[in-house]
């Protein structure tokens, strides 16, 4: 633990300098998607010998570059986006060549593109950082910063980490000034609504990615999250939408970003045309909307440009040191909402002037949704301020925009959020999840923006603390039951995911590899901190992790944490110091180690010793050969390619565990044991003298009370215990609900027990799976008497895994009906009842589900449902859970009974929401999914009596009319959604999911048009993506037309949100094909043949290959290449997407990785040549001939020609000499083959090895011979394209005649341009007086 604090700043690690301050001026042309910018960087050199400054800079054209006012030079700057193409007609097999060109930018972190050389006449001088001159450098920059134009007070000192001249600064700062222009913004910024026909409100915002490389697309900088500085930002743009759309500003509108016509969900937002010259159908009211600039930092002023009154300049400052990727802004007609007005009055009084302003910004017409969505944020920021320390910035802003690839992008004091998160007051389902996302965005301002990880491996600290803070507030907002229930489900999820994975520490290096890596970290990291808090609170008696987090924030504020970058060692030391405990073993197991422990527990009561003998056997997480999953296929492949291996699994997890024994008197006795070995054996003393309460006595008492008879106990040794689930106890209710009770044998066993139940890990200090041999009636006692929702949920999980039994169904239905249970326990009980709905039990579980639904939501003694009333959220969750559970009921043949389908159909058809103040779209979606799930369990019924099979015993009244009626009901809601759109078009997306399920089960036939109609531009993004996803799941990847359309949208769609999800769909589809999910024809046709599968003998090699493709990445990739590696449509489509100018560099890298999986690299290029054409010769007269090219194409060699007779000597003649020089030969070449006239009696071609045969310039030497017509030894191509590594041909010769004509017989053609020189066949003509010409040559 040496050197945890006194470490050099990460800025000095490789760059040799640190940025103290950066000033950015942007002049943005919203219509042209162009930008003119200036930036000024104040740099602190770390070495006197530093001569080169390396900066990140993309898609910029440098206009001016100076250092301290003197012109400076830079190394040749090549824009990575201009370099992202190959200069010839390349293909997917040249993916490695393109990747090699972009290797520097695809690294993490990427290499710097702009290398600035220090002028020779400029030297770096030493400087005393404590001198007045050194201190004045920063003071001069911050001394004039004001809060606003009307405030004369100087801004407070920075609240974040210390910035400016640090004690390590020994040299005079250097100022680099760069002026640049971006003609067409491709990445780093997105424009919405600026396209013709796009009816959304025009706006634009910066696109900052999680990995470096996003900020440098807009201004040169040190794009590294550990390089932090103070900022001044000025943004110039149009004042209003009308000013931005002025025709004089732009005559041409390039197509880069934006999508086709879609509204913001508001009717009449845009309307009216202003003439044919107007390209945008905006009303006068819309054109008058002012454009607001929302940016990181504090706004200092906003002024109108004195030279152009249609533009304005807005300036911002940030006195807190920030990384370039934490700078963000948005420009648009945003409406402002003061979210601080939702702060409670007592919180206002408590915080006083320390209350942080909270601002919301949204597009016009969505103010109410923004208020409803952001309601808890004012309360959250007050909670964080009081619990963990002051807010690191002066205000907090949220801006909701369209087309954002992620739900939320975190920047300093500003969270750019997607409009998809907004929901109205009548929507219930997204309430909890969206609130948690927004609260996490707020928590990231403390941990993630103000404090960053020092190294990628330290990311888990930042992610874990941010989510831990989020969960602590959600505990206050939603209650302790919701908090613990969520933690329990997260623990179970970690147990499923943490198999053959790297450790939490090593996962930090992989967060940019695949989104699932960060998702796993977001689940496990806060859970590890949760169990750490539980252990610290119990062992040391401290205030737990909250105090530690507060100290971390304080240290960053006062400057004790260098560069505000935290690492694992620093966090560990702080935890040990404030927690008063050694935690090296804990971090070694849960952070540096991988996997989770499994415990098998056995217990026995020793009556002689009055102790409970317990044996705990620990087994580490076993690494089994799991089947590959299509959803995680790309992650597995990327880890295999980069040699990412599973982390070391701890053989033994050690630590304290709390065991709670509920003895006969109902009193819980806690015992803390220390687990140090794989097998732990210990005795727990028994304390109670009372006998266990008899169930029969409790039932007698309730029966007597119900009958009005006083019940007297027969002895004093019985202790009366009241518990949950004690409803439906009267004989009439038991008979009506068909409830079962314990048998006499079970009663006798219970009477012999000395304790009610034993609870392992009662304080939730472990992420583990515990298996106990406790009998079922003890789990029942735990469910009914333990107040902890985690214990209740564990009991439900145990009962759900047991064999179906009427008694368990009775216990579960009592749990479902008891309103005192937490709603998560009640919904879990409803789900568990599905297992006990079997024909052998007379469908008792199904009866209980139907009876419970009728009791809660139907008229008395009628199956007709009442009008919906969702005012009680708990009742709403139950109303959704029961149909979802009923839809899963199956008979012994795996089919849904007719009563199940009828129940779901009736609830869907007769749903009434007329008197409900809340929307029922999510509830209808549950019914639609349930009905489709039930229908898909059975093939479509026969439509003709002649097609009936002999098995008539399963006829349960189903017919084709009922089947079609169910399908029509699903389609009715889909059509209804077209006229009255639901929230996120959930009814249409659900209808598509229903069709997907029915088609895959063979219930209906596939009609691709049902899905393709939603893939057109102009449809909601969520609906388009759902249609594409379902098409790929149905195997339409092998349809060339659909595949071509899919890849076209992937490469050209202007929405980054659509492109990102299309990439994920492509990876998922490749995983489906690789593992052979849809390649079993027998299983595919089983549904059409009543489930009959005919198995055929297959070879051992075939079975091995099939097993390999399902369990190994190598086998899956081999199968993938064999199935789609030769698909020409895929090759052209992939390369077309790679060559598209619309995709970002990160998306380009993803596509290149897919090409690497499918295609072997070939270092070659294709040269496409034109076919030779025929030439004709026309006599003009006066010894003049005209040669011209015809449209006739020659594809075959010309036939040999007979020798021409020599002309009479006295007659003037026309002598024509054809010379062809083959390509240059290597030294000492072999003489060319000699082809004489004797080889063919009719041949007139003559090639000679004599070097003097073609070198004699005297034409008289050949005047007495017949002219020869040499032809190059090039075979004519058989195809339109010729593959060649080098084609070169030249002609030479001299002429002393009166004129000459050159004709080209071969020419090169290639869409890629460039390449080798064109081969030419040159004809040199010696013209003489007299003679006649004619004829045409080939």
mmCIF file of N, CA, C and O in Angstrom, residues 1123-1198:
data_model
loop_
_atom_site.group_PDB
_atom_site.id
_atom_site.type_symbol
_atom_site.label_atom_id
_atom_site.label_comp_id
_atom_site.label_asym_id
_atom_site.label_seq_id
_atom_site.Cartn_x
_atom_site.Cartn_y
_atom_site.Cartn_z
ATOM 1 N N UNK A 1123 -21.701 -21.219 -43.712
ATOM 2 C CA UNK A 1123 -23.088 -20.936 -44.079
ATOM 3 C C UNK A 1123 -23.246 -19.617 -44.816
ATOM 4 O O UNK A 1123 -24.017 -19.525 -45.773
ATOM 5 N N UNK A 1124 -22.570 -18.580 -44.380
ATOM 6 C CA UNK A 1124 -22.801 -17.268 -44.999
ATOM 7 C C UNK A 1124 -21.519 -16.636 -45.536
ATOM 8 O O UNK A 1124 -21.552 -15.504 -46.005
ATOM 9 N N UNK A 1125 -20.400 -17.333 -45.446
ATOM 10 C CA UNK A 1125 -19.143 -16.746 -45.886
ATOM 11 C C UNK A 1125 -19.075 -16.479 -47.374
ATOM 12 O O UNK A 1125 -18.318 -15.614 -47.814
ATOM 13 N N UNK A 1126 -19.882 -17.187 -48.166
ATOM 14 C CA UNK A 1126 -19.841 -17.017 -49.612
ATOM 15 C C UNK A 1126 -21.040 -16.247 -50.141
ATOM 16 O O UNK A 1126 -21.252 -16.210 -51.360
ATOM 17 N N UNK A 1127 -21.797 -15.663 -49.286
ATOM 18 C CA UNK A 1127 -22.972 -14.901 -49.703
ATOM 19 C C UNK A 1127 -22.523 -13.580 -50.330
ATOM 20 O O UNK A 1127 -21.986 -12.704 -49.643
ATOM 21 N N UNK A 1128 -22.733 -13.422 -51.622
ATOM 22 C CA UNK A 1128 -22.273 -12.229 -52.319
ATOM 23 C C UNK A 1128 -23.057 -10.989 -51.907
ATOM 24 O O UNK A 1128 -22.510 -9.877 -51.870
ATOM 25 N N UNK A 1129 -24.339 -11.156 -51.601
ATOM 26 C CA UNK A 1129 -25.132 -10.009 -51.151
ATOM 27 C C UNK A 1129 -24.604 -9.486 -49.825
ATOM 28 O O UNK A 1129 -24.502 -8.268 -49.613
ATOM 29 N N UNK A 1130 -24.230 -10.393 -48.951
ATOM 30 C CA UNK A 1130 -23.665 -9.977 -47.665
ATOM 31 C C UNK A 1130 -22.330 -9.276 -47.873
ATOM 32 O O UNK A 1130 -22.042 -8.274 -47.198
ATOM 33 N N UNK A 1131 -21.517 -9.787 -48.766
ATOM 34 C CA UNK A 1131 -20.221 -9.154 -49.020
ATOM 35 C C UNK A 1131 -20.391 -7.725 -49.525
ATOM 36 O O UNK A 1131 -19.773 -6.788 -49.010
ATOM 37 N N UNK A 1132 -21.238 -7.554 -50.517
ATOM 38 C CA UNK A 1132 -21.435 -6.219 -51.078
ATOM 39 C C UNK A 1132 -22.106 -5.296 -50.075
ATOM 40 O O UNK A 1132 -21.765 -4.114 -49.973
ATOM 41 N N UNK A 1133 -23.073 -5.826 -49.327
ATOM 42 C CA UNK A 1133 -23.770 -4.992 -48.357
ATOM 43 C C UNK A 1133 -22.885 -4.551 -47.215
ATOM 44 O O UNK A 1133 -22.937 -3.388 -46.782
ATOM 45 N N UNK A 1134 -22.061 -5.459 -46.714
ATOM 46 C CA UNK A 1134 -21.150 -5.100 -45.630
ATOM 47 C C UNK A 1134 -20.143 -4.054 -46.080
ATOM 48 O O UNK A 1134 -19.884 -3.071 -45.372
ATOM 49 N N UNK A 1135 -19.570 -4.272 -47.259
ATOM 50 C CA UNK A 1135 -18.577 -3.297 -47.721
ATOM 51 C C UNK A 1135 -19.238 -1.968 -48.079
ATOM 52 O O UNK A 1135 -18.624 -0.909 -47.933
ATOM 53 N N UNK A 1136 -20.468 -2.027 -48.545
ATOM 54 C CA UNK A 1136 -21.184 -0.785 -48.791
ATOM 55 C C UNK A 1136 -21.421 0.003 -47.513
ATOM 56 O O UNK A 1136 -21.309 1.233 -47.492
ATOM 57 N N UNK A 1137 -21.752 -0.711 -46.414
ATOM 58 C CA UNK A 1137 -21.921 -0.036 -45.129
ATOM 59 C C UNK A 1137 -20.594 0.505 -44.616
ATOM 60 O O UNK A 1137 -20.532 1.599 -44.038
ATOM 61 N N UNK A 1138 -19.522 -0.243 -44.820
ATOM 62 C CA UNK A 1138 -18.205 0.219 -44.380
ATOM 63 C C UNK A 1138 -17.791 1.473 -45.153
ATOM 64 O O UNK A 1138 -17.178 2.383 -44.599
ATOM 65 N N UNK A 1139 -18.141 1.533 -46.417
ATOM 66 C CA UNK A 1139 -17.759 2.682 -47.246
ATOM 67 C C UNK A 1139 -18.704 3.858 -47.107
ATOM 68 O O UNK A 1139 -18.487 4.892 -47.744
ATOM 69 N N UNK A 1140 -19.755 3.716 -46.307
ATOM 70 C CA UNK A 1140 -20.741 4.788 -46.193
ATOM 71 C C UNK A 1140 -20.158 5.987 -45.449
ATOM 72 O O UNK A 1140 -19.468 5.826 -44.431
ATOM 73 N N UNK A 1141 -20.429 7.210 -45.897
ATOM 74 C CA UNK A 1141 -19.942 8.397 -45.183
ATOM 75 C C UNK A 1141 -20.799 8.771 -43.984
ATOM 76 O O UNK A 1141 -20.520 9.769 -43.329
ATOM 77 N N UNK A 1142 -21.844 7.993 -43.680
ATOM 78 C CA UNK A 1142 -22.746 8.347 -42.583
ATOM 79 C C UNK A 1142 -22.357 7.714 -41.261
ATOM 80 O O UNK A 1142 -22.783 8.185 -40.210
ATOM 81 N N UNK A 1143 -21.572 6.637 -41.277
ATOM 82 C CA UNK A 1143 -21.283 5.922 -40.039
ATOM 83 C C UNK A 1143 -20.102 6.564 -39.323
ATOM 84 O O UNK A 1143 -19.265 7.229 -39.927
ATOM 85 N N UNK A 1144 -20.052 6.328 -38.035
ATOM 86 C CA UNK A 1144 -18.960 6.856 -37.229
ATOM 87 C C UNK A 1144 -17.771 5.901 -37.259
ATOM 88 O O UNK A 1144 -17.854 4.777 -37.769
ATOM 89 N N UNK A 1145 -16.679 6.345 -36.685
ATOM 90 C CA UNK A 1145 -15.473 5.528 -36.674
ATOM 91 C C UNK A 1145 -15.656 4.294 -35.803
ATOM 92 O O UNK A 1145 -15.133 3.218 -36.103
ATOM 93 N N UNK A 1146 -16.390 4.429 -34.720
ATOM 94 C CA UNK A 1146 -16.644 3.287 -33.848
ATOM 95 C C UNK A 1146 -17.506 2.250 -34.547
ATOM 96 O O UNK A 1146 -17.270 1.038 -34.431
ATOM 97 N N UNK A 1147 -18.506 2.683 -35.285
ATOM 98 C CA UNK A 1147 -19.338 1.750 -36.043
ATOM 99 C C UNK A 1147 -18.541 1.095 -37.163
ATOM 100 O O UNK A 1147 -18.744 -0.095 -37.467
ATOM 101 N N UNK A 1148 -17.639 1.844 -37.767
ATOM 102 C CA UNK A 1148 -16.770 1.270 -38.788
ATOM 103 C C UNK A 1148 -15.909 0.163 -38.207
ATOM 104 O O UNK A 1148 -15.711 -0.891 -38.837
ATOM 105 N N UNK A 1149 -15.392 0.365 -37.013
ATOM 106 C CA UNK A 1149 -14.574 -0.668 -36.373
ATOM 107 C C UNK A 1149 -15.392 -1.927 -36.104
ATOM 108 O O UNK A 1149 -14.895 -3.054 -36.258
ATOM 109 N N UNK A 1150 -16.657 -1.772 -35.693
ATOM 110 C CA UNK A 1150 -17.515 -2.935 -35.448
ATOM 111 C C UNK A 1150 -17.723 -3.725 -36.738
ATOM 112 O O UNK A 1150 -17.664 -4.971 -36.732
ATOM 113 N N UNK A 1151 -17.959 -3.041 -37.831
ATOM 114 C CA UNK A 1151 -18.164 -3.739 -39.104
ATOM 115 C C UNK A 1151 -16.904 -4.437 -39.578
ATOM 116 O O UNK A 1151 -16.961 -5.545 -40.140
ATOM 117 N N UNK A 1152 -15.756 -3.808 -39.367
ATOM 118 C CA UNK A 1152 -14.504 -4.454 -39.764
ATOM 119 C C UNK A 1152 -14.254 -5.713 -38.942
ATOM 120 O O UNK A 1152 -13.704 -6.700 -39.462
ATOM 121 N N UNK A 1153 -14.635 -5.694 -37.672
ATOM 122 C CA UNK A 1153 -14.477 -6.905 -36.858
ATOM 123 C C UNK A 1153 -15.364 -8.028 -37.377
ATOM 124 O O UNK A 1153 -14.963 -9.201 -37.371
ATOM 125 N N UNK A 1154 -16.564 -7.698 -37.831
ATOM 126 C CA UNK A 1154 -17.441 -8.730 -38.394
ATOM 127 C C UNK A 1154 -16.852 -9.285 -39.681
ATOM 128 O O UNK A 1154 -16.950 -10.497 -39.938
ATOM 129 N N UNK A 1155 -16.257 -8.425 -40.494
ATOM 130 C CA UNK A 1155 -15.593 -8.926 -41.702
ATOM 131 C C UNK A 1155 -14.431 -9.842 -41.351
ATOM 132 O O UNK A 1155 -14.170 -10.838 -42.047
ATOM 133 N N UNK A 1156 -13.731 -9.511 -40.292
ATOM 134 C CA UNK A 1156 -12.608 -10.345 -39.864
ATOM 135 C C UNK A 1156 -13.073 -11.735 -39.453
ATOM 136 O O UNK A 1156 -12.347 -12.725 -39.629
ATOM 137 N N UNK A 1157 -14.282 -11.836 -38.918
ATOM 138 C CA UNK A 1157 -14.809 -13.137 -38.519
ATOM 139 C C UNK A 1157 -15.186 -13.998 -39.716
ATOM 140 O O UNK A 1157 -15.057 -15.223 -39.665
ATOM 141 N N UNK A 1158 -15.641 -13.347 -40.781
ATOM 142 C CA UNK A 1158 -16.234 -14.095 -41.886
ATOM 143 C C UNK A 1158 -15.270 -14.355 -43.036
ATOM 144 O O UNK A 1158 -15.382 -15.384 -43.708
ATOM 145 N N UNK A 1159 -14.334 -13.450 -43.276
ATOM 146 C CA UNK A 1159 -13.578 -13.513 -44.515
ATOM 147 C C UNK A 1159 -12.084 -13.534 -44.241
ATOM 148 O O UNK A 1159 -11.581 -12.784 -43.392
ATOM 149 N N UNK A 1160 -11.401 -14.379 -44.996
ATOM 150 C CA UNK A 1160 -9.946 -14.450 -44.899
ATOM 151 C C UNK A 1160 -9.345 -13.232 -45.580
ATOM 152 O O UNK A 1160 -9.801 -12.808 -46.650
ATOM 153 N N UNK A 1161 -8.330 -12.628 -44.990
ATOM 154 C CA UNK A 1161 -7.730 -11.437 -45.613
ATOM 155 C C UNK A 1161 -6.994 -11.802 -46.900
ATOM 156 O O UNK A 1161 -6.315 -12.827 -46.976
ATOM 157 N N UNK A 1162 -7.124 -10.946 -47.890
ATOM 158 C CA UNK A 1162 -6.442 -11.114 -49.160
ATOM 159 C C UNK A 1162 -5.790 -9.786 -49.528
ATOM 160 O O UNK A 1162 -6.478 -8.791 -49.764
ATOM 161 N N UNK A 1163 -4.482 -9.781 -49.571
ATOM 162 C CA UNK A 1163 -3.745 -8.565 -49.921
ATOM 163 C C UNK A 1163 -3.667 -8.468 -51.445
ATOM 164 O O UNK A 1163 -2.645 -8.758 -52.067
ATOM 165 N N UNK A 1164 -4.753 -8.091 -52.052
ATOM 166 C CA UNK A 1164 -4.825 -7.990 -53.500
ATOM 167 C C UNK A 1164 -5.778 -6.863 -53.862
ATOM 168 O O UNK A 1164 -6.491 -6.338 -53.009
ATOM 169 N N UNK A 1165 -5.756 -6.516 -55.135
ATOM 170 C CA UNK A 1165 -6.656 -5.496 -55.632
ATOM 171 C C UNK A 1165 -7.192 -5.933 -56.980
ATOM 172 O O UNK A 1165 -6.536 -6.673 -57.719
ATOM 173 N N UNK A 1166 -8.369 -5.513 -57.259
ATOM 174 C CA UNK A 1166 -9.025 -5.886 -58.516
ATOM 175 C C UNK A 1166 -8.904 -4.727 -59.486
ATOM 176 O O UNK A 1166 -9.253 -3.591 -59.167
ATOM 177 N N UNK A 1167 -8.374 -5.020 -60.669
ATOM 178 C CA UNK A 1167 -8.265 -4.029 -61.734
ATOM 179 C C UNK A 1167 -9.298 -4.377 -62.793
ATOM 180 O O UNK A 1167 -9.281 -5.473 -63.339
ATOM 181 N N UNK A 1168 -10.191 -3.489 -63.053
ATOM 182 C CA UNK A 1168 -11.260 -3.701 -64.018
ATOM 183 C C UNK A 1168 -10.887 -2.990 -65.310
ATOM 184 O O UNK A 1168 -10.624 -1.785 -65.317
ATOM 185 N N UNK A 1169 -10.829 -3.744 -66.404
ATOM 186 C CA UNK A 1169 -10.458 -3.205 -67.714
ATOM 187 C C UNK A 1169 -11.658 -3.247 -68.648
ATOM 188 O O UNK A 1169 -12.492 -4.150 -68.567
ATOM 189 N N UNK A 1170 -11.695 -2.287 -69.542
ATOM 190 C CA UNK A 1170 -12.731 -2.290 -70.562
ATOM 191 C C UNK A 1170 -12.399 -3.305 -71.646
ATOM 192 O O UNK A 1170 -11.234 -3.566 -71.946
ATOM 193 N N UNK A 1171 -13.444 -3.849 -72.240
ATOM 194 C CA UNK A 1171 -13.236 -4.678 -73.416
ATOM 195 C C UNK A 1171 -12.674 -3.826 -74.555
ATOM 196 O O UNK A 1171 -13.046 -2.652 -74.704
ATOM 197 N N UNK A 1172 -11.787 -4.389 -75.383
ATOM 198 C CA UNK A 1172 -11.306 -3.618 -76.552
ATOM 199 C C UNK A 1172 -12.413 -3.456 -77.583
ATOM 200 O O UNK A 1172 -13.290 -4.303 -77.716
ATOM 201 N N UNK A 1173 -12.368 -2.354 -78.244
ATOM 202 C CA UNK A 1173 -13.357 -2.049 -79.275
ATOM 203 C C UNK A 1173 -12.695 -2.045 -80.669
ATOM 204 O O UNK A 1173 -11.499 -1.827 -80.809
ATOM 205 N N UNK A 1174 -13.487 -2.244 -81.671
ATOM 206 C CA UNK A 1174 -12.994 -2.213 -83.047
ATOM 207 C C UNK A 1174 -12.781 -0.767 -83.491
ATOM 208 O O UNK A 1174 -13.477 0.151 -83.037
ATOM 209 N N UNK A 1175 -11.804 -0.627 -84.383
ATOM 210 C CA UNK A 1175 -11.511 0.692 -84.980
ATOM 211 C C UNK A 1175 -11.806 0.626 -86.480
ATOM 212 O O UNK A 1175 -11.722 -0.438 -87.097
ATOM 213 N N UNK A 1176 -12.122 1.756 -87.005
ATOM 214 C CA UNK A 1176 -12.331 1.831 -88.445
ATOM 215 C C UNK A 1176 -11.504 2.983 -89.042
ATOM 216 O O UNK A 1176 -11.210 3.961 -88.342
ATOM 217 N N UNK A 1177 -11.140 2.823 -90.274
ATOM 218 C CA UNK A 1177 -10.317 3.818 -90.965
ATOM 219 C C UNK A 1177 -11.097 4.337 -92.179
ATOM 220 O O UNK A 1177 -11.605 3.541 -92.979
ATOM 221 N N UNK A 1178 -11.173 5.630 -92.244
ATOM 222 C CA UNK A 1178 -11.932 6.271 -93.322
ATOM 223 C C UNK A 1178 -10.991 7.155 -94.132
ATOM 224 O O UNK A 1178 -10.202 7.934 -93.559
ATOM 225 N N UNK A 1179 -11.095 7.027 -95.430
ATOM 226 C CA UNK A 1179 -10.270 7.857 -96.320
ATOM 227 C C UNK A 1179 -10.894 9.239 -96.458
ATOM 228 O O UNK A 1179 -12.045 9.375 -96.880
ATOM 229 N N UNK A 1180 -10.126 10.237 -96.126
ATOM 230 C CA UNK A 1180 -10.595 11.605 -96.221
ATOM 231 C C UNK A 1180 -10.229 12.207 -97.573
ATOM 232 O O UNK A 1180 -10.989 12.969 -98.162
ATOM 233 N N UNK A 1181 -9.077 11.825 -98.019
ATOM 234 C CA UNK A 1181 -8.577 12.386 -99.272
ATOM 235 C C UNK A 1181 -7.317 13.175 -99.047
ATOM 236 O O UNK A 1181 -7.002 13.604 -97.930
ATOM 237 N N UNK A 1182 -6.580 13.380 -100.145
ATOM 238 C CA UNK A 1182 -5.331 14.111 -100.058
ATOM 239 C C UNK A 1182 -4.376 13.475 -99.049
ATOM 240 O O UNK A 1182 -3.849 14.107 -98.149
ATOM 241 N N UNK A 1183 -4.247 12.176 -99.191
ATOM 242 C CA UNK A 1183 -3.351 11.390 -98.329
ATOM 243 C C UNK A 1183 -3.694 11.523 -96.860
ATOM 244 O O UNK A 1183 -2.834 11.557 -95.996
ATOM 245 N N UNK A 1184 -4.974 11.600 -96.564
ATOM 246 C CA UNK A 1184 -5.421 11.745 -95.166
ATOM 247 C C UNK A 1184 -6.382 10.612 -94.827
ATOM 248 O O UNK A 1184 -7.329 10.342 -95.578
ATOM 249 N N UNK A 1185 -6.093 9.978 -93.724
ATOM 250 C CA UNK A 1185 -6.959 8.906 -93.212
ATOM 251 C C UNK A 1185 -7.463 9.294 -91.820
ATOM 252 O O UNK A 1185 -6.737 9.896 -91.035
ATOM 253 N N UNK A 1186 -8.673 8.901 -91.538
ATOM 254 C CA UNK A 1186 -9.254 9.185 -90.214
ATOM 255 C C UNK A 1186 -9.562 7.864 -89.522
ATOM 256 O O UNK A 1186 -10.321 7.042 -90.029
ATOM 257 N N UNK A 1187 -8.934 7.681 -88.353
ATOM 258 C CA UNK A 1187 -9.177 6.497 -87.540
ATOM 259 C C UNK A 1187 -10.151 6.871 -86.426
ATOM 260 O O UNK A 1187 -9.951 7.863 -85.715
ATOM 261 N N UNK A 1188 -11.164 6.054 -86.230
ATOM 262 C CA UNK A 1188 -12.163 6.308 -85.172
ATOM 263 C C UNK A 1188 -12.594 4.992 -84.536
ATOM 264 O O UNK A 1188 -12.560 3.942 -85.188
ATOM 265 N N UNK A 1189 -12.998 5.093 -83.282
ATOM 266 C CA UNK A 1189 -13.396 3.906 -82.517
ATOM 267 C C UNK A 1189 -14.887 3.662 -82.673
ATOM 268 O O UNK A 1189 -15.690 4.599 -82.638
ATOM 269 N N UNK A 1190 -15.244 2.416 -82.834
ATOM 270 C CA UNK A 1190 -16.649 2.058 -82.997
ATOM 271 C C UNK A 1190 -17.210 1.563 -81.672
ATOM 272 O O UNK A 1190 -16.492 1.392 -80.680
ATOM 273 N N UNK A 1191 -18.496 1.311 -81.637
ATOM 274 C CA UNK A 1191 -19.157 0.781 -80.438
ATOM 275 C C UNK A 1191 -19.134 -0.729 -80.385
ATOM 276 O O UNK A 1191 -19.615 -1.334 -79.423
ATOM 277 N N UNK A 1192 -18.581 -1.335 -81.383
ATOM 278 C CA UNK A 1192 -18.500 -2.800 -81.435
ATOM 279 C C UNK A 1192 -17.390 -3.283 -80.509
ATOM 280 O O UNK A 1192 -16.268 -2.801 -80.579
ATOM 281 N N UNK A 1193 -17.709 -4.252 -79.658
ATOM 282 C CA UNK A 1193 -16.775 -4.755 -78.652
ATOM 283 C C UNK A 1193 -16.199 -6.078 -79.122
ATOM 284 O O UNK A 1193 -16.920 -6.951 -79.618
ATOM 285 N N UNK A 1194 -14.889 -6.211 -78.965
ATOM 286 C CA UNK A 1194 -14.213 -7.451 -79.346
ATOM 287 C C UNK A 1194 -13.946 -8.281 -78.097
ATOM 288 O O UNK A 1194 -13.284 -7.840 -77.172
ATOM 289 N N UNK A 1195 -14.506 -9.469 -78.040
ATOM 290 C CA UNK A 1195 -14.331 -10.384 -76.908
ATOM 291 C C UNK A 1195 -13.568 -11.639 -77.271
ATOM 292 O O UNK A 1195 -13.278 -12.456 -76.392
ATOM 293 N N UNK A 1196 -13.270 -11.833 -78.561
ATOM 294 C CA UNK A 1196 -12.536 -13.006 -79.011
ATOM 295 C C UNK A 1196 -11.335 -12.539 -79.835
ATOM 296 O O UNK A 1196 -11.342 -11.462 -80.442
ATOM 297 N N UNK A 1197 -10.248 -13.341 -79.864
ATOM 298 C CA UNK A 1197 -9.088 -12.964 -80.694
ATOM 299 C C UNK A 1197 -9.477 -12.904 -82.155
ATOM 300 O O UNK A 1197 -10.345 -13.629 -82.638
ATOM 301 N N UNK A 1198 -8.824 -11.996 -82.875
ATOM 302 C CA UNK A 1198 -9.080 -11.868 -84.297
ATOM 303 C C UNK A 1198 -8.524 -13.076 -85.049
ATOM 304 O O UNK A 1198 -7.480 -13.630 -84.680
#
